mmCIF file of C-alpha atoms in Angstrom:
data_model
loop_
_atom_site.group_PDB
_atom_site.id
_atom_site.type_symbol
_atom_site.label_atom_id
_atom_site.label_comp_id
_atom_site.label_asym_id
_atom_site.label_seq_id
_atom_site.Cartn_x
_atom_site.Cartn_y
_atom_site.Cartn_z
ATOM 1 C CA ARG A 51 -33.301 -67.584 15.602
ATOM 2 C CA VAL A 52 -34.593 -64.885 12.782
ATOM 3 C CA GLU A 53 -33.842 -61.142 13.715
ATOM 4 C CA ILE A 54 -36.295 -58.521 12.133
ATOM 5 C CA THR A 55 -34.624 -54.922 11.814
ATOM 6 C CA ASN A 56 -36.843 -53.008 8.868
ATOM 7 C CA ALA A 57 -39.847 -53.742 6.798
ATOM 8 C CA PHE A 58 -41.246 -51.604 3.730
ATOM 9 C CA ALA A 59 -44.723 -52.352 2.479
ATOM 10 C CA VAL A 60 -45.673 -53.417 -1.476
ATOM 11 C CA PRO A 61 -48.852 -52.591 -2.950
ATOM 12 C CA HIS A 62 -51.136 -55.285 -3.577
ATOM 13 C CA ALA A 63 -54.612 -55.556 -4.976
ATOM 14 C CA GLU A 64 -57.482 -58.495 -4.707
ATOM 15 C CA ARG A 65 -59.628 -59.709 -6.758
ATOM 16 C CA GLY A 66 -61.822 -62.783 -5.606
ATOM 17 C CA ASP A 67 -59.329 -65.052 -4.824
ATOM 18 C CA GLU A 68 -56.509 -63.869 -7.082
ATOM 19 C CA VAL A 69 -53.491 -61.506 -5.413
ATOM 20 C CA ALA A 70 -51.472 -58.793 -7.633
ATOM 21 C CA ILE A 71 -48.437 -58.224 -6.105
ATOM 22 C CA GLY A 72 -46.216 -55.410 -7.081
ATOM 23 C CA LYS A 73 -43.476 -57.256 -7.935
ATOM 24 C CA ASP A 74 -41.585 -54.586 -9.802
ATOM 25 C CA PHE A 75 -42.319 -51.937 -6.481
ATOM 26 C CA ASN A 76 -40.636 -54.517 -4.627
ATOM 27 C CA ARG A 77 -37.981 -55.066 -6.588
ATOM 28 C CA GLN A 78 -37.177 -51.528 -6.628
ATOM 29 C CA MET A 79 -37.589 -51.117 -3.152
ATOM 30 C CA LEU A 80 -35.394 -54.151 -1.877
ATOM 31 C CA ALA A 81 -32.459 -52.882 -4.146
ATOM 32 C CA LEU A 82 -32.784 -49.552 -2.567
ATOM 33 C CA HIS A 83 -32.760 -50.649 0.544
ATOM 34 C CA LEU A 84 -29.594 -53.058 0.352
ATOM 35 C CA ARG A 85 -27.810 -50.280 -1.074
ATOM 36 C CA ALA A 86 -27.988 -48.630 2.864
ATOM 37 C CA ASN A 87 -28.271 -52.786 4.082
ATOM 38 C CA PRO A 88 -26.300 -54.563 2.534
ATOM 39 C CA ARG A 89 -26.349 -57.409 5.112
ATOM 40 C CA GLU A 90 -29.709 -57.676 5.359
ATOM 41 C CA THR A 91 -31.806 -60.195 3.711
ATOM 42 C CA VAL A 92 -35.471 -61.168 2.933
ATOM 43 C CA VAL A 93 -37.199 -63.308 5.931
ATOM 44 C CA GLY A 94 -40.863 -62.917 4.901
ATOM 45 C CA TRP A 95 -43.211 -60.365 4.665
ATOM 46 C CA TYR A 96 -45.838 -58.411 7.023
ATOM 47 C CA ALA A 97 -49.550 -57.594 6.973
ATOM 48 C CA THR A 98 -51.839 -56.367 9.327
ATOM 49 C CA ALA A 99 -54.793 -57.601 10.730
ATOM 50 C CA LEU A 100 -58.427 -57.882 9.365
ATOM 51 C CA PRO A 101 -62.020 -57.372 10.997
ATOM 52 C CA ASP A 102 -63.506 -60.892 11.073
ATOM 53 C CA GLU A 103 -67.049 -60.440 9.398
ATOM 54 C CA ASN A 104 -68.213 -63.589 10.996
ATOM 55 C CA ASP A 105 -67.329 -62.785 14.434
ATOM 56 C CA PRO A 106 -69.977 -61.044 16.524
ATOM 57 C CA ASN A 107 -67.291 -59.656 19.202
ATOM 58 C CA GLY A 108 -65.493 -58.087 16.043
ATOM 59 C CA GLU A 109 -62.591 -59.701 16.654
ATOM 60 C CA PHE A 110 -59.921 -59.768 14.467
ATOM 61 C CA LYS A 111 -58.269 -62.123 12.414
ATOM 62 C CA CYS A 112 -54.732 -62.668 11.621
ATOM 63 C CA ILE A 113 -54.744 -64.974 8.461
ATOM 64 C CA ALA A 114 -56.721 -64.173 5.562
ATOM 65 C CA ASP A 115 -57.815 -65.980 2.491
ATOM 66 C CA THR A 116 -54.972 -64.719 0.355
ATOM 67 C CA SER A 117 -51.914 -64.887 2.918
ATOM 68 C CA SER A 118 -50.897 -68.388 1.220
ATOM 69 C CA LEU A 119 -50.620 -66.526 -2.216
ATOM 70 C CA ILE A 120 -48.769 -63.750 -0.900
ATOM 71 C CA HIS A 121 -46.852 -66.752 0.843
ATOM 72 C CA GLU A 122 -45.664 -68.578 -1.910
ATOM 73 C CA PHE A 123 -44.675 -64.874 -4.118
ATOM 74 C CA TYR A 124 -42.469 -64.372 -0.999
ATOM 75 C CA ALA A 125 -41.018 -67.809 -0.559
ATOM 76 C CA GLY A 126 -39.269 -67.416 -3.726
ATOM 77 C CA GLU A 127 -37.641 -64.086 -2.252
ATOM 78 C CA CYS A 128 -36.483 -65.575 0.763
ATOM 79 C CA ASP A 129 -33.114 -68.359 1.680
ATOM 80 C CA ASP A 130 -35.580 -70.090 3.892
ATOM 81 C CA ASP A 131 -38.776 -70.508 4.463
ATOM 82 C CA PRO A 132 -40.778 -67.097 4.808
ATOM 83 C CA ILE A 133 -41.793 -65.596 8.332
ATOM 84 C CA HIS A 134 -45.495 -64.084 7.876
ATOM 85 C CA LEU A 135 -45.728 -60.865 10.394
ATOM 86 C CA VAL A 136 -49.263 -59.901 11.690
ATOM 87 C CA VAL A 137 -49.287 -56.646 13.162
ATOM 88 C CA ASP A 138 -53.214 -56.250 15.007
ATOM 89 C CA THR A 139 -54.055 -52.262 14.618
ATOM 90 C CA GLY A 140 -57.521 -53.011 16.079
ATOM 91 C CA LEU A 141 -55.966 -51.799 19.461
ATOM 92 C CA GLN A 142 -58.883 -53.592 21.483
ATOM 93 C CA THR A 143 -56.440 -54.365 23.947
ATOM 94 C CA ASP A 144 -54.836 -51.203 23.981
ATOM 95 C CA ALA A 145 -51.645 -52.430 22.337
ATOM 96 C CA VAL A 146 -50.419 -52.888 18.785
ATOM 97 C CA ALA A 147 -49.921 -56.982 19.375
ATOM 98 C CA LEU A 148 -47.298 -59.060 17.019
ATOM 99 C CA ARG A 149 -47.732 -62.730 16.120
ATOM 100 C CA ALA A 150 -45.477 -64.728 13.770
ATOM 101 C CA TYR A 151 -45.960 -67.384 11.741
ATOM 102 C CA LYS A 152 -44.707 -70.045 9.595
ATOM 103 C CA SER A 153 -46.452 -72.325 6.955
ATOM 104 C CA THR A 154 -46.462 -76.081 6.289
ATOM 105 C CA PRO A 155 -48.170 -77.427 2.733
ATOM 106 C CA VAL A 156 -50.746 -79.527 2.680
ATOM 107 C CA CYS A 157 -50.276 -82.103 0.369
ATOM 108 C CA VAL A 158 -52.739 -85.106 -0.985
ATOM 109 C CA LYS A 159 -50.936 -87.393 -3.327
ATOM 110 C CA GLY A 160 -47.744 -85.352 -3.517
ATOM 111 C CA GLU A 161 -49.835 -82.279 -5.221
ATOM 112 C CA PRO A 162 -50.081 -79.277 -2.793
ATOM 113 C CA LEU A 163 -53.311 -77.365 -1.872
ATOM 114 C CA ALA A 164 -52.972 -75.222 0.549
ATOM 115 C CA ASN A 165 -50.727 -74.104 3.655
ATOM 116 C CA VAL A 166 -51.094 -74.344 7.466
ATOM 117 C CA PHE A 167 -50.315 -71.240 9.077
ATOM 118 C CA HIS A 168 -48.384 -72.263 12.666
ATOM 119 C CA GLU A 169 -47.519 -69.446 15.213
ATOM 120 C CA ILE A 170 -44.109 -68.833 16.569
ATOM 121 C CA ARG A 171 -42.570 -67.971 19.574
ATOM 122 C CA LEU A 172 -41.760 -64.039 18.969
ATOM 123 C CA ALA A 173 -39.838 -61.132 21.004
ATOM 124 C CA LEU A 174 -39.939 -57.677 20.679
ATOM 125 C CA LYS A 175 -36.916 -55.687 21.389
ATOM 126 C CA SER A 176 -36.383 -52.028 21.083
ATOM 127 C CA SER A 177 -33.373 -49.853 21.113
ATOM 128 C CA GLU A 178 -33.070 -46.779 23.713
ATOM 129 C CA SER A 179 -33.998 -44.443 21.127
ATOM 130 C CA GLU A 180 -37.296 -46.087 19.989
ATOM 131 C CA ARG A 181 -38.278 -46.152 23.785
ATOM 132 C CA ILE A 182 -37.761 -42.816 24.021
ATOM 133 C CA CYS A 183 -39.984 -42.359 21.104
ATOM 134 C CA ILE A 184 -42.732 -44.171 22.633
ATOM 135 C CA ASP A 185 -42.854 -42.968 25.649
ATOM 136 C CA ARG A 186 -42.932 -39.530 24.205
ATOM 137 C CA MET A 187 -45.890 -41.065 22.031
ATOM 138 C CA ILE A 188 -47.889 -42.326 25.032
ATOM 139 C CA GLY A 189 -46.945 -39.436 27.097
ATOM 140 C CA SER A 190 -48.760 -36.911 24.539
ATOM 141 C CA SER A 191 -51.821 -39.370 24.284
ATOM 142 C CA SER A 192 -53.613 -38.043 27.284
ATOM 143 C CA THR A 193 -53.807 -34.608 26.197
ATOM 144 C CA PRO A 194 -56.035 -33.647 22.797
ATOM 145 C CA GLU A 195 -54.159 -31.743 20.805
ATOM 146 C CA GLY A 196 -51.252 -34.479 21.333
ATOM 147 C CA ALA A 197 -47.261 -33.608 21.847
ATOM 148 C CA LEU A 198 -47.184 -29.796 21.689
ATOM 149 C CA ALA A 199 -44.716 -28.145 18.771
ATOM 150 C CA THR A 200 -43.877 -25.523 21.719
ATOM 151 C CA GLN A 201 -43.121 -28.145 24.200
ATOM 152 C CA ASP A 202 -40.052 -27.193 26.357
ATOM 153 C CA GLU A 203 -36.923 -29.690 25.612
ATOM 154 C CA SER A 204 -35.066 -28.240 27.945
ATOM 155 C CA LEU A 205 -37.486 -29.795 31.057
ATOM 156 C CA ALA A 206 -37.542 -33.145 29.517
ATOM 157 C CA LEU A 207 -33.635 -33.098 29.117
ATOM 158 C CA ARG A 208 -33.104 -32.160 32.536
ATOM 159 C CA ILE A 209 -35.806 -34.509 33.689
ATOM 160 C CA SER A 210 -33.761 -37.329 32.220
ATOM 161 C CA MET A 211 -30.246 -36.046 33.636
ATOM 162 C CA GLU A 212 -32.364 -35.977 36.944
ATOM 163 C CA LYS A 213 -32.924 -39.629 36.769
ATOM 164 C CA LEU A 214 -29.383 -40.480 35.323
ATOM 165 C CA LEU A 215 -28.297 -38.833 38.124
ATOM 166 C CA GLU A 216 -30.315 -40.534 40.432
ATOM 167 C CA MET A 217 -29.631 -43.759 39.246
ATOM 168 C CA LEU A 218 -25.516 -43.290 39.465
ATOM 169 C CA GLU A 219 -25.659 -41.903 42.938
ATOM 170 C CA THR A 220 -27.894 -45.515 43.820
ATOM 171 C CA CYS A 221 -24.947 -47.526 42.408
ATOM 172 C CA SER A 222 -22.150 -45.595 44.059
ATOM 173 C CA ALA A 223 -24.232 -46.083 47.451
ATOM 174 C CA TYR A 224 -24.239 -49.649 46.255
ATOM 175 C CA VAL A 225 -20.801 -50.398 45.346
ATOM 176 C CA ASP A 226 -19.802 -47.800 48.782
ATOM 177 C CA LYS A 227 -21.539 -50.104 51.158
ATOM 178 C CA VAL A 228 -19.568 -53.445 49.710
ATOM 179 C CA VAL A 229 -16.582 -51.676 49.964
ATOM 180 C CA ASP A 230 -17.492 -51.285 53.379
ATOM 181 C CA GLY A 231 -18.498 -55.034 54.040
ATOM 182 C CA LYS A 232 -21.664 -53.383 55.446
ATOM 183 C CA ILE A 233 -23.343 -55.323 52.578
ATOM 184 C CA SER A 234 -22.674 -58.910 50.723
ATOM 185 C CA ALA A 235 -21.549 -58.241 46.965
ATOM 186 C CA ASP A 236 -23.367 -59.703 44.597
ATOM 187 C CA ASP A 237 -21.429 -61.080 41.313
ATOM 188 C CA GLU A 238 -24.564 -60.862 38.753
ATOM 189 C CA VAL A 239 -25.175 -56.679 40.176
ATOM 190 C CA GLY A 240 -21.582 -56.187 39.802
ATOM 191 C CA ARG A 241 -20.804 -57.661 36.048
ATOM 192 C CA ASP A 242 -23.903 -55.755 35.266
ATOM 193 C CA ILE A 243 -22.549 -52.277 36.662
ATOM 194 C CA SER A 244 -18.858 -53.533 34.888
ATOM 195 C CA GLU A 245 -20.733 -53.663 31.823
ATOM 196 C CA THR A 246 -22.513 -50.204 31.968
ATOM 197 C CA LEU A 247 -19.176 -48.682 32.830
ATOM 198 C CA ASN A 248 -17.487 -50.531 30.107
ATOM 199 C CA SER A 249 -19.952 -49.808 27.458
ATOM 200 C CA VAL A 250 -19.658 -45.749 28.187
ATOM 201 C CA PRO A 251 -17.117 -44.550 25.674
ATOM 202 C CA ARG A 252 -13.466 -43.044 26.898
ATOM 203 C CA ILE A 253 -13.605 -39.415 25.406
ATOM 204 C CA ARG A 254 -11.460 -36.337 26.737
ATOM 205 C CA PRO A 255 -13.528 -33.569 27.961
ATOM 206 C CA GLU A 256 -11.918 -30.761 24.894
ATOM 207 C CA VAL A 257 -12.886 -33.652 22.445
ATOM 208 C CA PHE A 258 -16.751 -34.536 23.564
ATOM 209 C CA ASP A 259 -17.546 -30.430 23.539
ATOM 210 C CA LYS A 260 -16.304 -30.594 20.504
ATOM 211 C CA MET A 261 -18.577 -33.418 19.307
ATOM 212 C CA PHE A 262 -21.450 -31.596 21.043
ATOM 213 C CA ASN A 263 -21.027 -28.344 19.250
ATOM 214 C CA ASP A 264 -20.475 -30.020 16.008
ATOM 215 C CA SER A 265 -24.125 -32.166 16.533
ATOM 216 C CA LEU A 266 -25.892 -29.041 17.858
ATOM 217 C CA GLN A 267 -24.755 -26.996 14.835
ATOM 218 C CA ASP A 268 -26.242 -30.102 12.567
ATOM 219 C CA LEU A 269 -29.309 -30.008 14.668
ATOM 220 C CA LEU A 270 -30.047 -26.350 14.238
ATOM 221 C CA MET A 271 -29.097 -26.337 10.652
ATOM 222 C CA VAL A 272 -32.261 -29.256 10.631
ATOM 223 C CA THR A 273 -34.486 -27.084 12.422
ATOM 224 C CA TYR A 274 -33.719 -23.846 10.310
ATOM 225 C CA LEU A 275 -34.280 -26.162 6.691
ATOM 226 C CA SER A 276 -37.387 -27.516 8.474
ATOM 227 C CA ASN A 277 -39.072 -24.090 9.269
ATOM 228 C CA ILE A 278 -38.108 -22.852 5.848
ATOM 229 C CA THR A 279 -40.005 -25.725 4.398
ATOM 230 C CA LYS A 280 -43.213 -25.474 6.501
ATOM 231 C CA THR A 281 -42.983 -21.944 5.526
ATOM 232 C CA GLN A 282 -42.951 -22.423 1.769
ATOM 233 C CA LEU A 283 -45.737 -24.780 2.016
ATOM 234 C CA THR A 284 -47.469 -22.312 4.166
ATOM 235 C CA ILE A 285 -47.586 -19.903 1.534
ATOM 236 C CA ALA A 286 -47.759 -22.046 -1.612
ATOM 237 C CA GLU A 287 -51.159 -23.211 0.520
ATOM 238 C CA LYS A 288 -52.240 -19.637 0.787
ATOM 239 C CA LEU A 289 -51.484 -18.932 -2.598
ATOM 240 C CA ASN A 290 -53.504 -22.026 -3.791
ATOM 241 C CA GLU A 291 -56.859 -20.996 -1.713
ATOM 242 C CA THR A 292 -56.589 -17.274 -3.526
ATOM 243 C CA LEU A 293 -56.326 -18.725 -7.082
ATOM 244 C CA GLY A 294 -59.207 -21.027 -6.509
ATOM 245 C CA LYS A 295 -61.065 -18.217 -5.588
#
């Protein structure tokens, strides 16, 4: 089992059948990445799917002619066989499809001539914060303006809290019915409720208030600095337009 958690882009140039990879850039980015994530290792590389010029339906191909050359480079960067992750950005299926491959060398008389890529099983998992962000992006895609900068964040918070309260009331009603003997207990549901309750940190109210206020102050500071940066960029843009006339 291999878990892919992070990635960074590495520039490369294709000249016919040759590929020039930014090795120095890759080395520097990896060194910086390992400073923040020392336990992570390189497990492969990723690329986007390319339009298939020979397909009349405009389908995208996941494996390019130069994939073997790039794969060989990352074979020397990984401790194990590298994984080739392909991201289909064509959005033909109204989704960002992901595919993972491993390669097997094709040898003739002991000499490797090419690589054959075999697709492997892939499961996509997202954290709670990632799901919230994606839901926000999907919700704003229905409007031509996208997500409005002035959107009331308190409304979204209230809706989230109402959903949380509704789920808590559902769980509480289920537990009450089990205790009163109105319905039979389900061991799996009981374990899920127990694990959920155990995942909630036990914090005293005064400690929680202090943590919330500290986080709020940090958020306000970031918002303030962001607004200052936007103002400076706007002023710089106007000055450039004025001087350019």
